[in-house]
Short mmCIF file of C-alpha atoms in Angstrom, two decimals:
data_model
loop_
_atom_site.label_atom_id
_atom_site.label_comp_id
_atom_site.label_asym_id
_atom_site.label_seq_id
_atom_site.Cartn_x
_atom_site.Cartn_y
_atom_site.Cartn_z
CA UNK A 23 -11.28 24.29 -20.24
CA UNK A 24 -10.72 27.93 -19.19
CA UNK A 25 -13.50 29.13 -21.41
CA UNK A 26 -15.88 26.48 -20.14
CA UNK A 27 -14.97 27.18 -16.57
CA UNK A 28 -15.40 30.95 -17.06
CA UNK A 29 -19.18 30.41 -17.29
CA UNK A 30 -19.18 28.82 -13.87
CA UNK A 31 -16.45 30.51 -11.82
CA UNK A 32 -14.52 33.46 -13.27
CA UNK A 33 -11.96 33.45 -10.37
CA UNK A 34 -11.02 29.88 -10.94
CA UNK A 35 -10.96 30.35 -14.76
CA UNK A 36 -8.69 33.43 -14.32
CA UNK A 37 -6.24 31.64 -12.05
CA UNK A 38 -6.07 28.62 -14.38
CA UNK A 39 -5.66 30.82 -17.41
CA UNK A 40 -2.79 32.82 -15.75
CA UNK A 41 -1.14 29.58 -14.76
CA UNK A 42 -1.28 28.18 -18.26
CA UNK A 43 0.09 31.44 -19.71
CA UNK A 44 2.96 31.47 -17.15
CA UNK A 45 3.87 27.91 -18.07
CA UNK A 46 3.99 28.88 -21.70
CA UNK A 47 6.23 31.88 -20.91
CA UNK A 48 8.43 29.75 -18.60
CA UNK A 49 7.60 32.08 -15.63
CA UNK A 50 7.69 29.10 -13.19
CA UNK A 51 7.14 31.11 -10.02
CA UNK A 52 4.06 32.76 -11.36
CA UNK A 53 2.84 29.39 -12.77
CA UNK A 54 3.26 27.77 -9.29
CA UNK A 55 1.38 30.61 -7.61
CA UNK A 56 -1.56 30.76 -10.04
CA UNK A 57 -1.85 26.95 -10.35
CA UNK A 58 -2.00 26.66 -6.55
CA UNK A 59 -4.99 29.05 -6.46
CA UNK A 60 -6.73 27.16 -9.23
CA UNK A 61 -6.07 23.85 -7.47
CA UNK A 62 -7.49 25.11 -4.16
CA UNK A 63 -10.72 26.45 -5.76
CA UNK A 64 -11.31 23.25 -7.68
CA UNK A 65 -10.46 21.13 -4.70
CA UNK A 66 -13.14 22.87 -2.60
CA UNK A 67 -15.78 22.29 -5.27
CA UNK A 68 -14.79 18.62 -5.72
CA UNK A 69 -15.22 18.03 -2.00
CA UNK A 70 -18.54 19.78 -1.51
CA UNK A 71 -21.62 17.71 -1.74
CA UNK A 72 -22.01 14.40 -3.52
CA UNK A 73 -19.46 13.70 -6.23
CA UNK A 74 -22.26 13.10 -8.85
CA UNK A 75 -23.42 16.68 -8.40
CA UNK A 76 -20.04 18.21 -9.43
CA UNK A 77 -19.82 19.57 -12.94
CA UNK A 78 -17.20 17.71 -15.07
CA UNK A 79 -15.47 20.92 -15.96
CA UNK A 80 -14.20 21.15 -12.40
CA UNK A 81 -12.41 17.81 -12.72
CA UNK A 82 -10.77 18.97 -15.90
CA UNK A 83 -9.81 22.25 -14.30
CA UNK A 84 -8.28 20.38 -11.31
CA UNK A 85 -6.31 18.00 -13.58
CA UNK A 86 -4.99 20.99 -15.64
CA UNK A 87 -4.04 22.89 -12.50
CA UNK A 88 -2.19 19.82 -11.18
CA UNK A 89 -0.27 19.57 -14.42
CA UNK A 90 0.73 23.23 -14.41
CA UNK A 91 1.74 22.97 -10.67
CA UNK A 92 3.87 19.80 -11.12
CA UNK A 93 5.65 21.29 -14.18
CA UNK A 94 6.28 24.57 -12.32
CA UNK A 95 7.59 23.14 -9.13
CA UNK A 96 10.06 20.94 -10.86
CA UNK A 97 11.53 23.92 -12.69
CA UNK A 98 11.87 26.21 -9.61
CA UNK A 99 15.22 26.04 -7.75
CA UNK A 100 14.81 24.20 -4.44
CA UNK A 101 16.97 23.02 -1.57
CA UNK A 102 16.18 19.41 -2.06
CA UNK A 103 15.53 18.26 -5.56
CA UNK A 104 14.25 14.77 -4.50
CA UNK A 105 11.64 16.30 -2.10
CA UNK A 106 10.46 18.61 -4.92
CA UNK A 107 10.17 15.67 -7.25
CA UNK A 108 8.19 13.63 -4.74
CA UNK A 109 5.87 16.61 -4.16
CA UNK A 110 5.31 17.01 -7.92
CA UNK A 111 4.59 13.32 -8.34
CA UNK A 112 2.03 13.46 -5.60
CA UNK A 113 0.37 16.40 -7.27
CA UNK A 114 0.26 14.40 -10.57
CA UNK A 115 -1.27 11.39 -8.73
CA UNK A 116 -3.97 13.57 -7.30
CA UNK A 117 -4.71 14.94 -10.72
CA UNK A 118 -5.01 11.41 -12.05
CA UNK A 119 -7.30 10.41 -9.25
CA UNK A 120 -9.65 13.41 -9.14
CA UNK A 121 -9.37 14.77 -12.71
CA UNK A 122 -11.26 13.69 -15.76
CA UNK A 123 -9.83 12.02 -18.87
CA UNK A 124 -8.93 15.12 -20.84
CA UNK A 125 -5.50 15.63 -19.20
CA UNK A 126 -4.90 11.98 -18.26
CA UNK A 127 -2.43 11.28 -21.05
CA UNK A 128 -0.40 14.39 -20.27
CA UNK A 129 -0.38 13.63 -16.55
CA UNK A 130 0.82 9.97 -17.24
CA UNK A 131 3.61 11.26 -19.39
CA UNK A 132 4.67 13.77 -16.68
CA UNK A 133 4.50 10.94 -14.06
CA UNK A 134 6.86 8.78 -16.13
CA UNK A 135 9.18 11.71 -16.53
CA UNK A 136 9.22 12.31 -12.81
CA UNK A 137 9.88 8.66 -12.06
CA UNK A 138 12.95 8.85 -14.37
CA UNK A 139 14.16 11.97 -12.58
CA UNK A 140 13.55 10.38 -9.17
CA UNK A 141 15.64 7.43 -10.09
CA UNK A 142 18.47 9.69 -11.30
CA UNK A 143 18.23 11.73 -8.06
CA UNK A 144 18.96 8.71 -5.83
CA UNK A 145 16.31 6.10 -6.07
CA UNK A 146 12.63 6.31 -6.77
CA UNK A 147 11.43 4.23 -3.86
CA UNK A 148 9.52 5.54 -0.89
CA UNK A 149 10.02 4.62 2.74
CA UNK A 150 12.45 1.87 3.05
CA UNK A 151 13.91 2.35 -0.36
CA UNK A 152 17.41 2.95 1.04
CA UNK A 153 16.99 0.17 3.62
CA UNK A 154 16.14 2.42 6.49
CA UNK A 155 13.60 0.77 8.76
CA UNK A 156 14.10 -2.56 7.09
CA UNK A 157 16.57 -5.13 8.39
CA UNK A 158 17.59 -7.59 5.74
CA UNK A 159 17.88 -11.22 6.79
CA UNK A 160 21.59 -11.35 5.86
CA UNK A 161 22.32 -8.22 7.86
CA UNK A 162 20.57 -9.68 10.94
CA UNK A 163 22.55 -12.96 10.52
CA UNK A 164 25.89 -11.18 10.26
CA UNK A 165 25.04 -9.10 13.36
CA UNK A 166 24.80 -12.34 15.40
CA UNK A 167 22.96 -12.73 18.73
CA UNK A 168 21.77 -9.32 19.75
CA UNK A 169 18.72 -8.01 21.57
CA UNK A 170 15.14 -7.61 20.59
CA UNK A 171 13.57 -4.12 20.63
CA UNK A 172 12.04 -5.14 23.97
CA UNK A 173 15.40 -5.89 25.44
CA UNK A 174 15.14 -9.73 25.48
CA UNK A 175 18.07 -11.77 24.43
CA UNK A 176 18.03 -13.61 21.12
CA UNK A 177 20.54 -16.25 22.31
CA UNK A 178 18.53 -19.55 22.14
CA UNK A 179 19.48 -21.29 25.38
CA UNK A 180 19.06 -18.23 27.57
CA UNK A 181 15.79 -17.31 26.04
CA UNK A 182 14.40 -20.92 26.37
CA UNK A 183 15.46 -20.96 30.03
CA UNK A 184 13.87 -17.55 30.71
CA UNK A 185 10.54 -18.60 29.20
CA UNK A 186 10.49 -22.00 30.97
CA UNK A 187 11.09 -20.36 34.30
CA UNK A 188 8.44 -17.78 33.65
CA UNK A 189 5.83 -20.47 32.82
CA UNK A 190 6.76 -22.58 35.84
CA UNK A 191 6.74 -19.59 38.23
CA UNK A 192 10.24 -20.35 39.41
CA UNK A 193 12.27 -17.24 40.20
CA UNK A 194 15.30 -16.74 37.98
CA UNK A 195 18.56 -18.18 39.40
CA UNK A 196 21.05 -15.85 41.11
CA UNK A 197 24.45 -15.20 39.64
CA UNK A 198 25.85 -17.90 41.93
CA UNK A 199 23.31 -20.57 40.74
CA UNK A 200 24.77 -23.31 38.61
CA UNK A 201 23.90 -23.88 34.96
CA UNK A 202 22.70 -27.37 35.77
CA UNK A 203 20.08 -26.06 38.18
CA UNK A 204 18.73 -23.71 35.62
CA UNK A 205 18.66 -26.41 32.96
CA UNK A 206 16.84 -28.79 35.34
CA UNK A 207 14.21 -26.22 36.18
CA UNK A 208 13.76 -25.43 32.47
CA UNK A 209 13.32 -29.13 31.71
CA UNK A 210 10.78 -29.60 34.54
CA UNK A 211 8.79 -26.62 33.43
CA UNK A 212 8.79 -27.72 29.82
CA UNK A 213 7.65 -31.20 30.78
CA UNK A 214 4.81 -29.73 32.86
CA UNK A 215 3.72 -27.54 30.03
CA UNK A 216 3.68 -30.48 27.56
CA UNK A 217 1.71 -32.60 30.04
CA UNK A 218 -0.82 -29.77 30.56
CA UNK A 219 -1.14 -29.30 26.83
CA UNK A 220 -1.67 -32.96 26.24
CA UNK A 221 -4.29 -33.18 28.95
CA UNK A 222 -6.21 -30.08 27.56
CA UNK A 223 -6.08 -31.60 24.06
CA UNK A 224 -7.46 -34.94 25.32
CA UNK A 225 -10.21 -33.17 27.19
CA UNK A 226 -11.13 -30.99 24.20
CA UNK A 227 -11.24 -33.92 21.81
CA UNK A 228 -13.47 -35.85 24.23
CA UNK A 229 -16.10 -33.07 23.96
CA UNK A 230 -15.57 -32.11 20.36
CA UNK A 231 -14.83 -35.16 18.22
CA UNK A 232 -13.49 -34.62 14.72
CA UNK A 233 -16.03 -35.11 11.98
CA UNK A 234 -16.11 -35.10 8.17
CA UNK A 235 -13.23 -35.71 5.78
CA UNK A 236 -10.26 -33.73 4.39
CA UNK A 237 -11.14 -31.21 1.65
CA UNK A 238 -9.83 -32.47 -1.73
CA UNK A 239 -6.96 -30.60 -3.43
CA UNK A 240 -7.61 -29.36 -6.99
CA UNK A 241 -4.75 -28.20 -9.16
CA UNK A 242 -6.22 -25.44 -11.42
CA UNK A 243 -9.57 -27.08 -12.19
CA UNK A 244 -11.69 -25.78 -15.02
CA UNK A 245 -14.37 -23.32 -14.09
CA UNK A 246 -17.14 -25.74 -15.30
CA UNK A 247 -15.72 -28.66 -13.12
CA UNK A 248 -15.30 -26.42 -10.01
CA UNK A 249 -18.81 -25.03 -10.40
CA UNK A 250 -20.54 -28.39 -11.00
CA UNK A 251 -18.64 -30.51 -8.54
CA UNK A 252 -18.01 -28.06 -5.68
CA UNK A 253 -19.60 -24.58 -5.85
CA UNK A 254 -23.05 -25.73 -6.74
CA UNK A 255 -22.95 -28.53 -4.16
CA UNK A 256 -21.33 -26.40 -1.44
CA UNK A 257 -18.41 -28.75 -1.26
CA UNK A 258 -15.18 -27.19 -0.02
CA UNK A 259 -11.86 -27.73 -1.80
CA UNK A 260 -8.32 -26.45 -1.67
CA UNK A 261 -7.32 -24.81 -4.91
CA UNK A 262 -3.69 -25.10 -5.84
CA UNK A 263 -1.65 -23.32 -8.58
CA UNK A 264 -4.53 -20.93 -9.23
CA UNK A 265 -2.34 -17.77 -8.89
CA UNK A 266 1.02 -19.12 -10.14
CA UNK A 267 0.64 -17.00 -13.33
CA UNK A 268 0.12 -13.70 -11.43
CA UNK A 269 2.93 -11.15 -11.78
CA UNK A 270 3.05 -10.88 -8.03
CA UNK A 271 4.11 -14.57 -7.77
CA UNK A 272 6.87 -14.34 -10.41
CA UNK A 273 10.52 -13.97 -9.99
CA UNK A 274 10.07 -10.54 -8.38
CA UNK A 275 7.47 -11.23 -5.69
CA UNK A 276 5.38 -8.35 -4.42
CA UNK A 277 6.67 -8.32 -0.89
CA UNK A 278 6.23 -5.26 1.24
CA UNK A 279 9.96 -4.19 0.81
CA UNK A 280 9.55 -4.53 -2.99
CA UNK A 281 6.37 -2.52 -2.99
CA UNK A 282 8.05 0.23 -0.89
CA UNK A 283 10.91 0.34 -3.46
CA UNK A 284 8.64 0.19 -6.52
CA UNK A 285 5.78 2.40 -5.51
CA UNK A 286 6.26 3.59 -2.01
CA UNK A 287 6.36 7.20 -3.17
CA UNK A 288 3.11 7.05 -5.16
CA UNK A 289 -0.25 8.31 -3.96
CA UNK A 290 -3.02 5.79 -4.56
CA UNK A 291 -6.82 5.99 -3.77
CA UNK A 292 -8.45 4.09 -0.95
CA UNK A 293 -12.03 3.45 -2.01
CA UNK A 294 -14.92 3.10 0.48
CA UNK A 295 -18.26 1.52 -0.23
CA UNK A 296 -19.82 -1.75 -1.24
CA UNK A 297 -17.59 -2.06 -4.28
CA UNK A 298 -15.74 0.25 -6.61
CA UNK A 299 -18.75 0.81 -8.91
CA UNK A 300 -21.10 1.72 -6.03
CA UNK A 301 -22.53 5.23 -5.91
CA UNK A 302 -21.70 5.30 -2.24
#
C-alpha cells in the first residue's frame, strides 16, 4: 500500500510507512503520531468530491492508518484505560466503514480483541450499560410513589383528581376543603368528559359510517399464496408469526437497553439515498 500510495502522494505514503515501521519497532508514541498524520491526509481525500472518484489506494491507506493508530493508542499509557479502548474501537469502526477489504480481516480481529478488553475493563456497553440514565421497572416499583420529572405526583387518586379538575375548569380545593368535595368534583368532571366523548363519537359516526370488512389474519402464509390471494389483488391482510424466527424476537429481545449494552459503544454508518446500492 505504501509503494502504491507513493505514486499518488509522497507525504501520505511517508507518514503511513513511518507509522508501520514504528508499530514493528514497538515505538507506540511515534506510531500514534505518524498514523494520525496518515489518517488525516487520507480522510481529506476520501471526503473531497464524489466517492466514486477516489482512488482505491486511499481507502486501503486509511484502513491501514486506522489499524496502526488503534494498536498504538491501546499500547500507550493513559489515565483512563476504558476511554482509550473506546477511542481505539471507534477508530477501528471508521477503518471498517471507509477502508477497502485489504485490511478488513485485521481490523475485525482487532475489534474482537478490543471488545474483550472492554469487557475486562468494566463492561463493554455504551451509554446506559451501567444503568445510568435507565430506570429499571423493578427499581421504580421499589421506590414507590414519587414524582415525575415535571413535578406531578404519581399517586393515582391525587393525579386523577388533578386531571379531572383541570378538565372541568374547577379550581383546586383549598387545604380546608374536604376529600368528599374533591371526589365529587372529579366524578362530575369525568362524567361530563365521557358524555362529551360519546356525543362526539355519535356525531362522527353519523357523518363517516364504517365500511368494508375486517382484514383477514394470516399465520405465516406461503409467498405464492400471499401474492396470488392478496398482493396481486390489492387485498389487505394482517400477517402473524412472520418474524417469530428473527434473532431480535428470541429470548434476548433487541430492546433499546439491550442494544445500548451490546453495541452502544460501536460506531455504525447512517446511509442516505434511495437505497444502500444507490450511487447517491
